[in-house]
Coordinates of C-alpha atoms in Angstrom, one line a residue:
M1 CA 86.7 146.8 61.2
E2 CA 89.3 148.5 58.9
E3 CA 92.1 146.6 57.4
S4 CA 94.6 148.9 58.6
T5 CA 93.7 148.5 62.2
Y6 CA 92.6 145.0 62.9
M7 CA 94.8 142.9 65.4
I8 CA 97.0 140.5 63.4
P9 CA 95.6 137.0 63.7
T10 CA 97.3 134.1 65.2
S11 CA 94.7 131.4 64.8
L12 CA 92.3 130.1 62.5
K13 CA 89.3 131.4 64.6
E14 CA 91.0 135.2 64.4
V15 CA 91.1 134.6 60.6
K16 CA 87.7 133.4 60.2
A17 CA 86.6 136.5 62.6
L18 CA 88.1 138.8 59.8
G19 CA 86.4 137.2 57.1
W20 CA 89.7 136.1 55.2
D21 CA 89.4 133.3 52.7
Y22 CA 93.0 133.3 52.3
I23 CA 96.2 134.7 54.1
D24 CA 99.2 136.2 52.1
V25 CA 101.8 135.7 54.2
I26 CA 102.2 133.7 57.4
L27 CA 105.1 134.5 59.9
F28 CA 106.4 132.0 62.3
S29 CA 108.4 133.2 65.2
G30 CA 110.4 131.7 68.1
D31 CA 109.1 134.7 70.6
A32 CA 105.5 135.4 71.7
F33 CA 104.0 137.9 69.4
I34 CA 104.1 141.5 70.8
D35 CA 102.3 144.2 68.7
H36 CA 105.1 147.0 69.3
P37 CA 107.9 148.7 67.0
S38 CA 110.6 146.9 69.2
F39 CA 109.9 143.5 68.0
G40 CA 110.9 142.6 64.2
T41 CA 107.9 140.3 63.6
A42 CA 105.3 143.1 64.4
V43 CA 107.2 145.6 62.2
I44 CA 107.3 143.5 59.2
A45 CA 103.7 142.5 59.8
R46 CA 102.3 145.7 60.1
W47 CA 104.4 147.0 57.2
L48 CA 103.3 144.4 54.8
Q49 CA 99.7 145.1 56.1
K50 CA 100.0 148.8 55.2
F51 CA 100.4 147.7 51.7
G52 CA 97.3 145.7 51.3
Y53 CA 98.6 142.3 52.3
R54 CA 97.1 139.9 54.8
V55 CA 99.5 138.6 57.3
A56 CA 99.1 136.1 60.2
V57 CA 101.8 134.9 63.0
V58 CA 102.3 131.8 64.4
P59 CA 104.2 132.7 67.6
Q60 CA 106.4 130.0 69.3
P61 CA 104.8 126.9 67.3
N62 CA 105.1 123.6 69.0
W63 CA 108.0 121.7 66.9
R64 CA 107.6 118.6 69.2
D65 CA 104.3 117.3 68.6
D66 CA 102.1 116.4 65.7
L67 CA 103.3 119.7 64.2
R68 CA 99.3 121.0 64.4
D69 CA 100.6 124.5 64.7
F70 CA 102.5 124.4 61.3
R71 CA 99.3 123.0 59.9
K72 CA 96.3 125.1 61.6
L73 CA 96.5 128.1 59.0
G74 CA 97.1 126.2 55.8
A75 CA 99.5 127.4 53.2
P76 CA 100.0 131.0 52.5
R77 CA 99.1 132.7 49.1
L78 CA 102.8 134.0 48.7
Y79 CA 105.2 132.4 51.2
F80 CA 105.9 131.5 54.7
G81 CA 108.4 133.9 56.7
V82 CA 110.5 132.6 59.4
N83 CA 112.4 134.1 62.6
A84 CA 113.9 132.9 65.8
G85 CA 112.7 135.9 67.6
A86 CA 114.4 139.1 68.9
M87 CA 117.5 136.8 70.0
D88 CA 119.8 134.1 68.4
S89 CA 118.2 131.0 69.9
M90 CA 121.3 129.5 70.9
V91 CA 122.1 132.9 73.0
N92 CA 118.8 132.8 74.1
H93 CA 119.1 129.2 75.4
Y94 CA 122.5 128.8 76.8
T95 CA 124.8 130.8 79.1
A96 CA 128.8 131.8 78.3
A97 CA 129.4 128.5 80.2
K98 CA 127.1 126.7 77.9
R99 CA 124.5 125.8 80.6
L100 CA 120.9 126.0 79.8
R101 CA 119.1 128.9 80.8
S102 CA 116.1 128.5 83.3
D103 CA 114.0 131.1 81.7
D104 CA 112.8 133.1 78.6
A105 CA 112.4 136.7 78.7
Y106 CA 110.4 136.5 75.1
T107 CA 108.1 133.9 76.6
P108 CA 104.7 134.2 78.9
E109 CA 105.7 133.9 82.3
G110 CA 109.1 133.6 81.2
R111 CA 109.2 129.9 80.8
A112 CA 112.1 128.2 78.8
G113 CA 112.0 125.5 76.5
Q114 CA 109.2 127.0 74.1
R115 CA 111.5 127.1 71.1
P116 CA 114.1 124.8 69.5
D117 CA 118.1 125.3 69.3
Y118 CA 118.7 126.7 66.0
A119 CA 114.9 127.8 65.5
V120 CA 115.2 129.3 62.0
T121 CA 116.6 125.8 60.9
V122 CA 114.0 123.5 62.5
Y123 CA 111.2 125.6 61.7
T124 CA 112.0 126.1 58.0
R125 CA 112.8 122.2 57.5
I126 CA 109.5 121.5 58.8
L127 CA 107.6 124.0 56.7
K128 CA 109.6 122.8 53.6
K129 CA 108.8 119.2 54.2
M130 CA 105.2 119.8 54.7
W131 CA 104.6 122.7 52.0
P132 CA 107.5 122.0 49.6
D133 CA 106.1 124.3 46.8
V134 CA 105.6 127.3 49.1
P135 CA 108.5 129.6 49.3
V136 CA 110.2 130.1 52.6
V137 CA 112.0 133.5 53.5
V138 CA 114.3 133.5 56.6
G139 CA 115.0 136.9 58.8
G140 CA 115.5 138.3 61.9
I141 CA 118.9 138.3 64.1
E142 CA 119.5 134.6 63.9
A143 CA 119.3 134.4 59.9
S144 CA 121.1 137.9 59.8
L145 CA 124.1 136.8 61.5
R146 CA 124.4 133.6 60.2
R147 CA 123.9 134.5 56.5
F148 CA 127.7 133.2 55.7
T149 CA 130.0 130.7 57.2
H150 CA 130.1 131.2 60.8
Y151 CA 131.4 129.9 64.0
D152 CA 129.2 128.4 66.4
Y153 CA 130.4 128.4 69.9
W154 CA 127.7 125.9 71.2
Q155 CA 128.9 123.2 68.6
D156 CA 132.5 124.5 68.5
C157 CA 132.6 124.2 65.0
L158 CA 132.2 126.3 61.6
K159 CA 128.6 125.9 60.2
P160 CA 127.5 127.1 56.6
S161 CA 125.2 129.6 56.0
V162 CA 121.8 129.1 57.3
L163 CA 120.4 129.1 53.8
V164 CA 122.3 125.8 53.2
D165 CA 121.2 124.2 56.8
S166 CA 117.7 125.2 56.4
G167 CA 116.9 124.9 52.8
A168 CA 114.9 128.2 53.0
D169 CA 114.7 129.7 49.7
Y170 CA 115.4 133.2 50.5
L171 CA 117.1 135.1 53.3
C172 CA 116.4 138.9 54.3
Y173 CA 119.1 140.3 56.6
G174 CA 119.2 143.4 58.6
M175 CA 116.2 145.7 58.9
G176 CA 113.8 144.2 56.6
E177 CA 111.0 146.6 55.6
R178 CA 112.1 147.7 52.1
P179 CA 113.6 144.1 50.9
M180 CA 110.6 142.1 52.4
L181 CA 107.9 144.4 50.7
E182 CA 110.0 144.4 47.4
L183 CA 110.2 140.6 47.7
T184 CA 106.6 140.3 48.7
R185 CA 105.5 142.1 45.5
A186 CA 107.8 140.4 43.5
I187 CA 106.7 136.9 44.5
E188 CA 103.0 138.2 44.0
A189 CA 103.4 139.5 40.4
G190 CA 105.3 136.1 39.5
R191 CA 108.4 138.0 38.5
N192 CA 111.0 135.8 37.0
V193 CA 113.3 134.0 39.9
S194 CA 116.6 135.2 38.0
D195 CA 115.0 139.0 38.3
I196 CA 113.9 138.3 42.2
R197 CA 117.5 137.3 43.1
K198 CA 118.6 140.9 42.0
I199 CA 116.6 142.4 44.9
N200 CA 118.8 144.1 47.4
Q201 CA 119.4 143.0 51.1
I202 CA 118.6 139.3 50.5
G203 CA 120.4 135.8 49.9
F204 CA 119.9 132.6 48.5
R205 CA 121.7 129.6 47.7
M206 CA 122.4 128.2 43.9
D207 CA 123.4 125.0 42.5
G208 CA 126.7 125.1 40.1
R209 CA 129.0 128.1 39.9
C210 CA 128.2 131.9 40.2
K211 CA 129.2 133.7 37.0
L212 CA 128.8 137.3 38.2
K213 CA 131.6 139.3 37.0
D214 CA 131.3 142.1 39.5
A215 CA 130.9 139.9 42.9
V216 CA 133.4 139.4 45.5
Y217 CA 134.2 135.8 45.9
L218 CA 134.9 134.4 49.2
N219 CA 136.7 131.2 50.3
S220 CA 134.5 128.3 50.2
F221 CA 133.0 126.6 53.2
E222 CA 135.1 123.6 52.7
R223 CA 138.2 125.5 52.5
C224 CA 137.3 127.7 55.8
C225 CA 136.7 124.2 57.7
K226 CA 140.1 123.2 56.8
D227 CA 142.1 126.6 57.0
K228 CA 141.3 129.1 59.8
V229 CA 143.2 131.7 57.9
A230 CA 141.0 131.3 55.0
F231 CA 138.0 132.0 57.5
A232 CA 139.5 134.9 59.0
E233 CA 140.3 136.2 55.5
N234 CA 136.6 135.6 54.5
F235 CA 135.2 137.7 57.8
H236 CA 137.5 140.5 57.1
V237 CA 136.1 140.9 53.5
I238 CA 132.7 140.6 54.8
E239 CA 132.7 142.9 57.5
T240 CA 134.7 145.6 55.5
C241 CA 131.9 145.3 52.7
A242 CA 129.0 145.3 55.4
N243 CA 130.2 148.9 56.7
M244 CA 130.2 150.5 53.2
L245 CA 127.9 152.8 51.6
H246 CA 128.1 151.0 48.5
A247 CA 128.9 147.4 48.8
P248 CA 129.3 144.7 46.2
V249 CA 127.6 141.3 45.6
L250 CA 129.2 138.5 48.0
V251 CA 129.2 134.9 46.7
E252 CA 130.6 132.0 49.0
P253 CA 130.9 128.6 47.4
C254 CA 129.7 125.5 49.6
G255 CA 129.0 122.1 48.6
D256 CA 127.9 121.8 45.0
G257 CA 126.6 125.4 44.9
Y258 CA 127.1 128.9 46.2
V259 CA 125.6 131.4 48.6
Q260 CA 124.8 134.9 47.1
I261 CA 124.3 137.8 49.6
N262 CA 123.2 141.1 47.7
P263 CA 124.4 144.3 49.0
P264 CA 121.9 146.4 51.5
Y265 CA 119.4 149.0 50.6
P266 CA 120.9 152.5 51.3
P267 CA 120.4 153.8 54.6
A268 CA 116.9 154.7 55.2
T269 CA 115.7 158.4 54.9
E270 CA 114.1 160.4 57.9
T271 CA 110.8 160.1 56.0
E272 CA 111.3 156.2 55.4
M273 CA 112.2 155.9 59.2
D274 CA 109.0 157.8 60.2
S275 CA 106.9 155.7 58.1
F276 CA 108.2 152.5 59.8
W277 CA 106.7 153.7 63.0
D278 CA 103.8 155.3 61.5
L279 CA 101.8 152.2 61.7
P280 CA 98.8 151.1 64.0
F281 CA 100.7 149.0 66.7
T282 CA 98.5 148.4 69.6
K283 CA 102.0 148.5 71.8
L284 CA 100.6 145.5 73.6
P285 CA 101.2 141.6 73.6
H286 CA 98.6 139.6 71.7
P287 CA 95.2 139.2 73.7
R288 CA 95.8 135.4 73.3
Y289 CA 98.1 135.7 76.2
K290 CA 95.3 137.0 78.4
G291 CA 97.5 139.5 80.6
K292 CA 100.4 137.1 81.4
H293 CA 103.8 138.4 82.2
I294 CA 106.2 138.8 79.4
P295 CA 109.4 140.0 80.9
A296 CA 110.8 141.5 77.6
F297 CA 107.6 143.3 77.0
E298 CA 107.7 145.0 80.7
M299 CA 111.1 146.0 79.9
I300 CA 110.3 148.1 76.7
K301 CA 106.7 148.6 77.0
F302 CA 107.2 152.5 77.9
S303 CA 110.5 152.9 75.7
I304 CA 110.9 155.1 72.6
N305 CA 113.4 154.2 69.9
T306 CA 115.2 157.3 68.3
H307 CA 117.1 155.7 65.5
R308 CA 118.9 152.5 64.2
G309 CA 122.6 152.0 63.3
C310 CA 125.9 152.4 65.1
F311 CA 129.2 153.5 64.1
G312 CA 131.1 152.4 67.1
G313 CA 132.3 149.4 65.7
C314 CA 133.0 147.3 68.8
N315 CA 134.6 144.0 67.9
F316 CA 132.2 142.1 70.1
C317 CA 129.2 143.5 69.0
T318 CA 126.8 142.8 66.4
I319 CA 124.8 145.7 65.8
A320 CA 126.2 147.2 62.8
A321 CA 126.5 143.6 61.1
H322 CA 122.5 143.9 61.4
Q323 CA 121.2 147.5 61.7
G324 CA 124.3 148.8 59.7
K325 CA 127.0 151.6 60.7
F326 CA 125.1 154.7 59.4
I327 CA 122.7 156.2 61.7
Q328 CA 119.2 156.7 60.4
S329 CA 117.1 158.9 62.6
R330 CA 113.3 159.5 62.9
S331 CA 112.1 163.1 62.8
E332 CA 111.4 164.9 66.1
K333 CA 107.9 165.1 64.9
S334 CA 107.4 161.2 64.6
I335 CA 109.1 160.8 68.4
I336 CA 107.0 163.4 69.7
D337 CA 104.0 162.0 68.3
E338 CA 104.6 158.4 69.5
V339 CA 105.3 160.1 73.2
G340 CA 102.0 161.7 73.0
K341 CA 100.3 158.6 72.1
M342 CA 102.1 156.6 75.0
T343 CA 100.6 158.7 77.6
S344 CA 97.3 156.9 76.9
L345 CA 98.7 153.5 77.3
P346 CA 97.5 151.4 80.2
G347 CA 99.7 151.7 83.2
F348 CA 101.7 154.3 81.9
A349 CA 102.6 156.9 84.8
G350 CA 104.6 159.4 83.1
N351 CA 107.9 157.6 83.0
I352 CA 109.6 157.0 79.9
S353 CA 112.0 154.0 80.7
D354 CA 114.4 154.7 77.6
V355 CA 114.7 157.4 75.1
G356 CA 117.4 155.5 72.8
A357 CA 118.8 152.9 70.5
P358 CA 121.6 150.8 70.1
T359 CA 123.9 154.1 71.3
A360 CA 121.3 156.6 72.5
N361 CA 123.7 159.7 72.0
M362 CA 124.2 158.9 68.5
Y363 CA 120.7 160.3 67.3
G364 CA 121.2 162.9 64.3
M365 CA 124.7 162.1 64.0
K366 CA 126.4 161.8 60.4
G367 CA 129.5 162.9 58.5
R368 CA 129.8 166.6 57.8
D369 CA 130.6 165.8 54.2
Q370 CA 128.7 162.7 52.9
S371 CA 130.9 162.4 49.7
L372 CA 133.5 161.1 52.1
C373 CA 131.1 158.4 54.0
S374 CA 130.3 157.3 50.6
V375 CA 133.9 156.1 49.8
C376 CA 134.8 155.2 53.5
K377 CA 135.7 151.7 54.6
R378 CA 136.3 152.2 58.1
K379 CA 134.6 149.9 60.4
S380 CA 134.3 152.5 63.3
C381 CA 134.0 156.0 63.1
L382 CA 135.3 156.4 66.6
F383 CA 138.4 153.8 66.9
P384 CA 141.2 153.8 66.7
S385 CA 140.5 157.4 66.8
P386 CA 137.3 159.6 66.1
C387 CA 136.9 160.4 62.4
K388 CA 137.4 164.2 61.8
N389 CA 134.4 164.1 59.3
M390 CA 132.0 163.0 62.0
D391 CA 129.8 165.8 63.4
R392 CA 129.5 164.8 67.1
S393 CA 127.4 167.6 68.2
H394 CA 124.5 166.9 70.8
E395 CA 122.6 170.0 70.1
R396 CA 119.7 168.1 68.2
L397 CA 119.7 165.4 70.9
L398 CA 119.1 168.0 73.6
K399 CA 116.5 170.1 71.9
L400 CA 114.7 166.6 71.5
Y401 CA 114.6 165.9 75.1
D402 CA 113.3 169.3 75.8
K403 CA 110.5 168.8 73.4
I404 CA 109.8 165.4 75.3
A405 CA 109.6 167.0 78.5
A406 CA 107.2 169.5 77.4
V407 CA 104.8 166.8 76.4
K408 CA 101.7 166.9 78.8
G409 CA 101.8 163.7 81.0
V410 CA 105.3 163.1 80.9
R411 CA 107.3 163.3 84.0
H412 CA 110.4 161.8 83.5
S413 CA 112.4 160.3 80.4
Y414 CA 115.5 158.1 81.1
I415 CA 118.1 156.9 79.0
G416 CA 118.3 153.2 79.5
S417 CA 120.0 152.3 76.4
G418 CA 124.1 152.5 76.3
I419 CA 125.8 155.7 75.6
R420 CA 129.3 156.5 74.0
Y421 CA 131.2 158.8 76.1
D422 CA 133.8 159.3 73.7
L423 CA 131.2 161.1 71.6
F424 CA 131.4 164.2 74.0
L425 CA 134.9 163.5 75.9
D426 CA 138.5 163.1 74.7
E427 CA 141.5 162.7 77.2
K428 CA 141.6 166.5 77.1
G429 CA 138.1 167.3 78.0
Y430 CA 134.7 168.3 76.3
V431 CA 134.6 167.7 72.6
D432 CA 132.5 170.7 71.7
E433 CA 130.3 173.4 73.4
T434 CA 127.1 170.7 73.3
S435 CA 129.2 168.1 75.3
Y436 CA 129.1 169.4 78.9
P437 CA 125.3 170.4 78.8
Y438 CA 124.7 166.9 77.4
L439 CA 126.6 165.2 80.3
R440 CA 124.9 167.3 82.6
E441 CA 121.2 167.0 81.3
L442 CA 121.8 163.1 81.0
I443 CA 122.9 162.9 84.8
L444 CA 120.4 165.2 86.3
N445 CA 117.5 164.5 84.2
H446 CA 117.7 161.3 82.5
T447 CA 119.4 158.8 84.7
S448 CA 117.3 156.9 87.7
G449 CA 119.9 156.7 90.2
R450 CA 122.7 155.2 88.1
L451 CA 124.6 155.9 84.8
K452 CA 125.6 152.9 83.1
V453 CA 128.6 153.0 80.9
A454 CA 130.8 150.3 79.2
P455 CA 134.3 150.8 79.3
E456 CA 134.7 146.8 79.0
H457 CA 138.2 146.6 80.3
T458 CA 141.0 148.6 81.6
E459 CA 143.9 147.3 79.8
D460 CA 144.9 148.7 76.3
E461 CA 146.1 145.5 74.8
V462 CA 142.6 144.1 75.6
L463 CA 140.7 147.4 74.5
K464 CA 142.4 147.3 71.2
L465 CA 141.3 143.9 70.5
M466 CA 137.5 145.1 71.4
A467 CA 138.1 148.2 69.6
K468 CA 137.2 150.3 72.3
P469 CA 138.8 153.5 73.5
S470 CA 141.6 153.8 76.4
F471 CA 140.6 153.5 79.8
K472 CA 141.9 157.2 80.2
L473 CA 138.8 158.3 78.7
F474 CA 136.7 156.4 81.5
E475 CA 139.0 158.2 84.2
R476 CA 138.2 161.6 82.8
L477 CA 134.4 160.6 82.6
R478 CA 134.5 159.9 86.2
L479 CA 136.0 163.3 87.1
E480 CA 133.4 165.0 85.5
F481 CA 130.6 163.0 86.5
D482 CA 131.9 163.6 90.0
A483 CA 131.9 167.1 89.6
I484 CA 128.6 167.4 88.2
V485 CA 127.0 165.2 91.0
R486 CA 128.9 167.3 93.9
S487 CA 127.6 170.5 92.6
S488 CA 123.9 169.5 91.9
N489 CA 123.7 167.4 95.4
K490 CA 122.1 164.7 93.2
N491 CA 122.3 161.2 94.5
C492 CA 123.5 159.2 91.5
E493 CA 126.2 156.5 91.0
L494 CA 128.4 155.6 88.0
V495 CA 128.0 152.0 87.0
P496 CA 130.9 150.4 84.6
Y497 CA 130.4 147.5 82.8
F498 CA 133.1 144.9 81.9
I499 CA 133.7 142.0 80.0
S500 CA 135.8 138.9 81.3
G501 CA 137.4 136.1 78.9
H502 CA 137.6 138.4 75.8
P503 CA 140.3 137.3 73.2
G504 CA 143.6 139.0 74.6
C505 CA 142.3 138.7 78.2
G506 CA 144.1 136.6 80.8
M507 CA 144.0 136.2 84.6
K508 CA 146.9 139.1 84.5
Q509 CA 144.8 141.3 82.8
M510 CA 141.5 140.8 85.1
Q511 CA 143.8 141.4 88.1
A512 CA 145.3 144.7 86.9
L513 CA 141.4 145.6 86.1
S514 CA 140.5 144.9 89.6
R515 CA 143.1 147.3 91.0
R516 CA 142.5 150.3 88.9
P517 CA 142.3 153.3 91.4
A518 CA 139.7 155.0 89.3
L519 CA 137.2 152.1 90.0
Q520 CA 137.3 152.6 93.5
G521 CA 134.1 153.2 95.4
L522 CA 131.9 152.3 92.3
Y523 CA 129.3 149.8 92.2
M524 CA 131.4 146.8 90.8
D525 CA 129.5 143.4 90.0
Q526 CA 128.5 144.5 86.6
V527 CA 130.8 142.0 84.4
Q528 CA 129.9 139.5 81.9
D529 CA 131.7 136.5 80.7
F530 CA 132.4 137.0 76.8
T531 CA 130.3 134.8 74.7
P532 CA 131.2 134.3 71.1
T533 CA 128.0 135.0 68.7
P534 CA 128.0 134.7 65.0
M535 CA 129.5 137.6 62.8
T536 CA 131.7 139.3 65.2
T537 CA 135.5 139.9 65.0
S538 CA 135.8 138.9 68.6
S539 CA 134.2 135.4 67.8
V540 CA 136.5 135.1 64.7
M541 CA 139.4 136.0 66.8
F542 CA 138.2 133.4 69.6
Y543 CA 138.0 130.6 67.2
T544 CA 141.0 131.2 64.7
G545 CA 143.3 133.1 67.6
L546 CA 144.1 135.5 65.0
D547 CA 142.8 139.1 64.5
P548 CA 141.3 139.0 61.0
K549 CA 142.4 142.6 60.6
N550 CA 146.4 141.8 60.3
M551 CA 146.3 138.1 60.8
K552 CA 148.4 138.5 64.0
K553 CA 147.9 135.8 66.9
V554 CA 145.9 136.6 69.8
F555 CA 145.7 134.8 73.1
V556 CA 142.5 133.1 73.5
E557 CA 141.0 131.5 76.9
R558 CA 138.7 128.7 75.6
D559 CA 138.7 126.6 78.7
V560 CA 135.1 127.2 80.2
E561 CA 136.4 126.8 84.0
R562 CA 139.1 129.2 83.5
K563 CA 136.9 131.7 81.8
K564 CA 134.7 131.1 84.8
E565 CA 137.7 131.9 86.9
Q566 CA 138.4 135.3 85.4
K567 CA 134.9 136.3 86.0
S568 CA 134.9 134.8 89.6
F569 CA 138.4 136.6 90.0
F570 CA 136.6 140.2 89.5
F571 CA 134.0 139.6 92.2
K572 CA 136.6 138.4 94.5
R573 CA 138.9 141.3 94.2
G574 CA 136.9 144.0 92.2
R575 CA 134.6 145.2 95.2
R576 CA 135.7 148.0 97.1

């Protein structure tokens, strides 16, 4: 069997079947192992495999027994990699009311309890105790969004960087193909530790004081714990730097040392993006699961990811903090090649469930003048008003849809990801000549009965704190939506999503939301109670009661029962 096509091994038996006498990298993950580009563990495993490294995966190791899962493959030649899975383990485990969830979409048969709370920290501590001389590199959503001092909703306190809590040697944040390859090569080559610590998009903890002259120094973890203003100041700097094309090194003192986070790699080029998908994924769960139902896989198995990043800048969202603000798109050829291969997958009946990304209709979008983007510090290219330099044309996306429709074996391609209607609408109407054709194409050919959009709220005082556009834009969208549906005789509904309990939102605002005339006749049970997650502006507001941009006070409903009442009020009075 060629090295480039083998199934990633997950057991000693599978390693021996490959004839290996060593493993370069062993990845531990809180998810079941699904060999699909939607799952970060598979992406990193296949990417490193492409460059000749032998990679094994230990999915959902048992941390409560004699720890045999952590011993079974021995020590790797280079390092252990650790992630919690596709979600932060605490978001995966608990509801906004802090109640334990009864299922886990990333586990066979949806069984709950197959990963620990704070999985990155638990796994890493076990590995460092068992193999103290082997480096541990943490990554994925949980590590990425906990790379600095952060508010933890479930313990209701500030926690230091996961590097401090876990004892990991390195942290890779964001989308990890390029930094992980460089780090792997550096460890293999035995490069000097001080040299390794210059790699972009990684972090680490050091004893003593940092002496870098060009770094930006944040308030210490200890000061943040004593002073909420200091924590809000830190976050404003972190967020600003995360949205810059050329960011500085960030240093955060903690205890008798400091955490250093290096700037990210530049946005991936189209060629680089294509190379991340041009890997021998089987697109299936590992054979070890013997056909068991894994809910998360069922949701995405016939989906296509077109790009990364989001410049929407919603305050409650973690996408830009992890994937970046700048859109990184695949080529049409790469996408069409993947569609063609999908038609031969088991069970494919001609329907692509999603042609999307964090925001489906940002594909191919960027600033007209890139020199302006290179010095921009805006968090959002859309809020408080759309950037005049942003090219919002949907022409390239419309052509992509046509090419997908022409692939033999494809009957329908749906858009299951979110869309931003402020990319094609403003309060006066359509933005450009591609706007109406896009909305019509979306409704008539890519919507399976319901077009889901996310105004999130109706009241301006809440929407401003969410960094979302005025509800007037949704009212305009409904007019255009209804007109297209009427003229086509298509049976389609508009389904708005809302958030209750967000900073700035009280019962008065929820009452006003439920009485909006523009919502009459719509399917109205899509409301989510706000959950503060690490590294978002909204979470900082929730903890501090301050808007980190201007330090103005913000009303926050922290009582779990009153938050529950906000959500229930919507259901009692919001149905029409």
